[in-house]
GROMACS .gro file of C-alpha atoms in nm:
model
   41
    1UNK     CA    1 -19.272  14.770   8.283
    2UNK     CA    2 -19.017  14.757   8.007
    3UNK     CA    3 -18.932  14.391   8.076
    4UNK     CA    4 -19.297  14.303   8.008
    5UNK     CA    5 -19.297  14.491   7.695
    6UNK     CA    6 -18.982  14.313   7.549
    7UNK     CA    7 -19.096  13.979   7.667
    8UNK     CA    8 -19.477  13.930   7.681
    9UNK     CA    9 -19.478  13.577   7.822
   10UNK     CA   10 -19.241  13.685   8.115
   11UNK     CA   11 -19.008  13.376   8.038
   12UNK     CA   12 -18.713  13.589   8.030
   13UNK     CA   13 -18.768  13.823   8.300
   14UNK     CA   14 -18.590  13.625   8.559
   15UNK     CA   15 -18.254  13.620   8.341
   16UNK     CA   16 -18.310  14.002   8.279
   17UNK     CA   17 -18.353  14.084   8.647
   18UNK     CA   18 -18.035  13.882   8.740
   19UNK     CA   19 -17.848  14.048   8.468
   20UNK     CA   20 -17.954  14.408   8.521
   21UNK     CA   21 -18.033  14.423   8.899
   22UNK     CA   22 -17.678  14.492   8.998
   23UNK     CA   23 -17.631  14.759   8.741
   24UNK     CA   24 -17.955  14.931   8.825
   25UNK     CA   25 -17.888  14.918   9.219
   26UNK     CA   26 -17.557  15.084   9.164
   27UNK     CA   27 -17.731  15.341   8.930
   28UNK     CA   28 -17.989  15.402   9.195
   29UNK     CA   29 -17.700  15.429   9.471
   30UNK     CA   30 -17.524  15.677   9.260
   31UNK     CA   31 -17.822  15.902   9.191
   32UNK     CA   32 -17.945  15.865   9.557
   33UNK     CA   33 -17.624  16.017   9.668
   34UNK     CA   34 -17.627  16.290   9.393
   35UNK     CA   35 -17.985  16.377   9.415
   36UNK     CA   36 -18.119  16.339   9.778
   37UNK     CA   37 -18.473  16.469   9.653
   38UNK     CA   38 -18.542  16.143   9.489
   39UNK     CA   39 -18.536  15.965   9.838
   40UNK     CA   40 -18.828  16.171   9.941
   41UNK     CA   41 -19.051  16.030   9.677
   0.00000   0.00000   0.00000
């Protein structure tokens, strides 16, 4: 919950999510391909 600690009111969470979601998704896909164990949870 990093977004919450940076923005206690939650007003900037929408903007943060819109900005970072594509990058985080690409990051997750890359690591999922490199480390299949993460997919098992």
